[in-house]
Amino acid sequence: MQLAESQRWIHRVNTSALVLLLISGTLHNLPELRSSIFGGYDGWVADFHIWTGILFISFPALMLARTKGALLRILRARIFKDPAWHWRRMHLILTICACSIQGTAGVMLLLDIYVPLNITLADALFLVHRTGAWYFALSLPLHLWMARKAITRVLRKWAA
């Protein structure tokens, strides 16, 4: 698999997983909405959220291992070598930070099933996890707006 294709696959998989995580997290946290749609099934929604989160965390790591660090070198060049602060650089930095924080908080909340956390720490992790979800939910429309020319170009290519 080419390097550019690996980057596209990371973007496709993580964007799709992010949308599914936002939907399943919303359904998990709003039991009235979930029960009106599914008639309950919180265990199923929670399991789906956990497995999608595992995909969200592991897929970029798998692609980094598959490309033997070449993706990491490209990412480092895009973030540190470019002197100008522009949309792509800011987007990469914020996305990496938010994904890392979300992934860490999610894993720690998952481990709470096996090793009970202090209630204050668990509440703080929920706050961090929900704040990250709000960040992603609000930044997704901005991301689509900034990428509108590329999206239009791809859609026209598909239509041709």
mmCIF file of C-alpha atoms in Angstrom:
data_model
loop_
_atom_site.group_PDB
_atom_site.id
_atom_site.type_symbol
_atom_site.label_atom_id
_atom_site.label_comp_id
_atom_site.label_asym_id
_atom_site.label_seq_id
_atom_site.Cartn_x
_atom_site.Cartn_y
_atom_site.Cartn_z
ATOM 1 C CA MET A 1 0.000 0.000 0.000
ATOM 2 C CA GLN A 2 1.322 3.404 -0.985
ATOM 3 C CA LEU A 3 2.046 6.025 1.655
ATOM 4 C CA ALA A 4 -0.612 8.435 0.359
ATOM 5 C CA GLU A 5 -3.145 5.606 0.279
ATOM 6 C CA SER A 6 -2.291 4.743 3.899
ATOM 7 C CA GLN A 7 -2.955 8.348 4.889
ATOM 8 C CA ARG A 8 -6.306 8.276 3.091
ATOM 9 C CA TRP A 9 -7.267 5.014 4.816
ATOM 10 C CA ILE A 10 -6.428 6.428 8.240
ATOM 11 C CA HIS A 11 -8.590 9.442 7.444
ATOM 12 C CA ARG A 12 -11.484 7.318 6.124
ATOM 13 C CA VAL A 13 -11.491 4.817 8.976
ATOM 14 C CA ASN A 14 -11.014 7.353 11.762
ATOM 15 C CA THR A 15 -13.598 9.771 10.382
ATOM 16 C CA SER A 16 -16.144 6.967 10.023
ATOM 17 C CA ALA A 17 -15.299 5.638 13.488
ATOM 18 C CA LEU A 18 -15.574 9.149 14.917
ATOM 19 C CA VAL A 19 -19.088 9.609 13.535
ATOM 20 C CA LEU A 20 -20.107 6.182 14.885
ATOM 21 C CA LEU A 21 -18.550 6.999 18.276
ATOM 22 C CA LEU A 22 -20.466 10.277 18.457
ATOM 23 C CA ILE A 23 -23.743 8.516 17.616
ATOM 24 C CA SER A 24 -23.228 5.591 19.987
ATOM 25 C CA GLY A 25 -21.946 7.859 22.772
ATOM 26 C CA THR A 26 -24.995 10.090 22.409
ATOM 27 C CA LEU A 27 -27.308 7.077 22.505
ATOM 28 C CA HIS A 28 -25.468 5.696 25.529
ATOM 29 C CA ASN A 29 -25.755 8.968 27.451
ATOM 30 C CA LEU A 30 -29.379 9.699 26.511
ATOM 31 C CA PRO A 31 -31.378 6.655 27.655
ATOM 32 C CA GLU A 32 -34.751 8.138 26.627
ATOM 33 C CA LEU A 33 -33.562 8.586 23.047
ATOM 34 C CA ARG A 34 -31.944 5.151 23.004
ATOM 35 C CA SER A 35 -35.053 3.412 24.347
ATOM 36 C CA SER A 36 -37.287 5.192 21.835
ATOM 37 C CA ILE A 37 -35.054 4.041 18.964
ATOM 38 C CA PHE A 38 -33.893 0.603 20.118
ATOM 39 C CA GLY A 39 -36.145 -0.195 23.057
ATOM 40 C CA GLY A 40 -33.266 -0.340 25.504
ATOM 41 C CA TYR A 41 -30.167 -2.314 24.497
ATOM 42 C CA ASP A 42 -27.691 -0.181 26.422
ATOM 43 C CA GLY A 43 -25.300 -3.128 26.654
ATOM 44 C CA TRP A 44 -25.252 -3.460 22.863
ATOM 45 C CA VAL A 45 -24.745 0.285 22.356
ATOM 46 C CA ALA A 46 -21.961 0.360 24.968
ATOM 47 C CA ASP A 47 -20.208 -2.658 23.406
ATOM 48 C CA PHE A 48 -20.475 -1.086 19.958
ATOM 49 C CA HIS A 49 -19.001 2.146 21.356
ATOM 50 C CA ILE A 50 -16.122 0.266 22.997
ATOM 51 C CA TRP A 51 -15.234 -1.755 19.883
ATOM 52 C CA THR A 52 -15.469 1.300 17.643
ATOM 53 C CA GLY A 53 -13.189 3.126 20.090
ATOM 54 C CA ILE A 54 -10.701 0.266 19.892
ATOM 55 C CA LEU A 55 -10.756 0.586 16.089
ATOM 56 C CA PHE A 56 -10.339 4.370 16.401
ATOM 57 C CA ILE A 57 -7.221 3.925 18.553
ATOM 58 C CA SER A 58 -5.633 0.888 16.923
ATOM 59 C CA PHE A 59 -6.035 1.592 13.188
ATOM 60 C CA PRO A 60 -3.555 4.517 13.011
ATOM 61 C CA ALA A 61 -1.080 2.512 15.122
ATOM 62 C CA LEU A 62 -1.486 -0.451 12.767
ATOM 63 C CA MET A 63 -0.879 1.766 9.732
ATOM 64 C CA LEU A 64 2.186 3.333 11.373
ATOM 65 C CA ALA A 65 3.601 -0.133 11.989
ATOM 66 C CA ARG A 66 2.707 -1.222 8.455
ATOM 67 C CA THR A 67 4.549 1.706 6.843
ATOM 68 C CA LYS A 68 7.579 1.231 9.129
ATOM 69 C CA GLY A 69 7.574 4.808 10.403
ATOM 70 C CA ALA A 70 7.345 6.558 7.027
ATOM 71 C CA LEU A 71 3.965 8.032 7.975
ATOM 72 C CA LEU A 72 5.465 9.357 11.180
ATOM 73 C CA ARG A 73 8.256 11.085 9.237
ATOM 74 C CA ILE A 74 5.704 12.742 6.930
ATOM 75 C CA LEU A 75 3.610 13.810 9.910
ATOM 76 C CA ARG A 76 6.655 15.250 11.685
ATOM 77 C CA ALA A 77 7.593 17.207 8.547
ATOM 78 C CA ARG A 78 4.043 18.562 8.169
ATOM 79 C CA ILE A 79 3.919 19.716 11.770
ATOM 80 C CA PHE A 80 7.454 20.914 12.546
ATOM 81 C CA LYS A 81 9.157 21.780 9.241
ATOM 82 C CA ASP A 82 6.465 24.073 7.866
ATOM 83 C CA PRO A 83 7.070 27.588 9.238
ATOM 84 C CA ALA A 84 3.573 28.913 8.521
ATOM 85 C CA TRP A 85 0.604 28.348 10.817
ATOM 86 C CA HIS A 86 -2.161 27.317 8.475
ATOM 87 C CA TRP A 87 -5.292 25.193 8.587
ATOM 88 C CA ARG A 88 -3.639 21.811 7.911
ATOM 89 C CA ARG A 89 -0.961 22.249 10.567
ATOM 90 C CA MET A 90 -3.434 23.420 13.217
ATOM 91 C CA HIS A 91 -5.863 20.644 12.270
ATOM 92 C CA LEU A 92 -3.176 17.970 12.608
ATOM 93 C CA ILE A 93 -1.975 19.200 15.995
ATOM 94 C CA LEU A 94 -5.466 19.598 17.464
ATOM 95 C CA THR A 95 -6.641 16.263 16.075
ATOM 96 C CA ILE A 96 -3.636 14.357 17.417
ATOM 97 C CA CYS A 97 -4.021 15.964 20.852
ATOM 98 C CA ALA A 98 -7.782 15.407 20.973
ATOM 99 C CA CYS A 99 -7.528 11.797 19.756
ATOM 100 C CA SER A 100 -4.820 11.048 22.302
ATOM 101 C CA ILE A 101 -6.794 12.579 25.159
ATOM 102 C CA GLN A 102 -10.036 10.883 24.069
ATOM 103 C CA GLY A 103 -8.325 7.535 23.655
ATOM 104 C CA THR A 104 -6.598 7.748 27.031
ATOM 105 C CA ALA A 105 -9.767 8.811 28.855
ATOM 106 C CA GLY A 106 -11.794 6.114 27.082
ATOM 107 C CA VAL A 107 -9.317 3.356 27.930
ATOM 108 C CA MET A 108 -9.157 4.479 31.561
ATOM 109 C CA LEU A 109 -12.966 4.508 31.763
ATOM 110 C CA LEU A 110 -13.034 1.029 30.235
ATOM 111 C CA LEU A 111 -10.470 -0.217 32.747
ATOM 112 C CA ASP A 112 -12.738 1.098 35.506
ATOM 113 C CA ILE A 113 -14.811 -2.043 34.910
ATOM 114 C CA TYR A 114 -11.915 -4.184 36.105
ATOM 115 C CA VAL A 115 -10.075 -1.857 38.500
ATOM 116 C CA PRO A 116 -12.479 0.596 40.173
ATOM 117 C CA LEU A 117 -11.299 4.193 39.971
ATOM 118 C CA ASN A 118 -11.672 6.881 42.590
ATOM 119 C CA ILE A 119 -15.049 8.554 41.985
ATOM 120 C CA THR A 120 -13.421 11.973 41.569
ATOM 121 C CA LEU A 121 -11.024 10.610 38.947
ATOM 122 C CA ALA A 122 -13.866 8.802 37.153
ATOM 123 C CA ASP A 123 -15.941 12.002 37.080
ATOM 124 C CA ALA A 124 -12.959 13.961 35.754
ATOM 125 C CA LEU A 125 -12.409 11.341 33.041
ATOM 126 C CA PHE A 126 -16.090 11.506 32.035
ATOM 127 C CA LEU A 127 -15.818 15.286 31.827
ATOM 128 C CA VAL A 128 -12.692 15.036 29.655
ATOM 129 C CA HIS A 129 -14.304 12.363 27.465
ATOM 130 C CA ARG A 130 -17.509 14.356 26.972
ATOM 131 C CA THR A 131 -15.608 17.596 26.359
ATOM 132 C CA GLY A 132 -13.586 15.818 23.684
ATOM 133 C CA ALA A 133 -16.788 14.500 22.138
ATOM 134 C CA TRP A 134 -18.154 18.042 21.998
ATOM 135 C CA TYR A 135 -14.900 19.220 20.406
ATOM 136 C CA PHE A 136 -15.183 16.560 17.693
ATOM 137 C CA ALA A 137 -18.898 17.165 17.150
ATOM 138 C CA LEU A 138 -18.347 20.896 16.723
ATOM 139 C CA SER A 139 -15.161 20.607 14.654
ATOM 140 C CA LEU A 140 -16.602 18.120 12.151
ATOM 141 C CA PRO A 141 -18.724 20.748 10.314
ATOM 142 C CA LEU A 142 -15.714 23.099 10.308
ATOM 143 C CA HIS A 143 -13.588 20.300 8.866
ATOM 144 C CA LEU A 144 -16.150 19.699 6.108
ATOM 145 C CA TRP A 145 -16.337 23.429 5.360
ATOM 146 C CA MET A 146 -12.553 23.751 5.075
ATOM 147 C CA ALA A 147 -12.342 20.663 2.840
ATOM 148 C CA ARG A 148 -15.284 21.615 0.623
ATOM 149 C CA LYS A 149 -13.185 22.137 -2.537
ATOM 150 C CA ALA A 150 -11.515 18.742 -2.208
ATOM 151 C CA ILE A 151 -14.856 17.086 -1.433
ATOM 152 C CA THR A 152 -16.448 18.717 -4.493
ATOM 153 C CA ARG A 153 -13.523 17.614 -6.680
ATOM 154 C CA VAL A 154 -13.831 13.993 -5.508
ATOM 155 C CA LEU A 155 -17.612 13.947 -5.968
ATOM 156 C CA ARG A 156 -17.288 15.348 -9.510
ATOM 157 C CA LYS A 157 -14.695 12.685 -10.292
ATOM 158 C CA TRP A 158 -17.081 9.989 -9.034
ATOM 159 C CA ALA A 159 -19.943 11.415 -11.128
ATOM 160 C CA ALA A 160 -17.853 11.456 -14.315
#
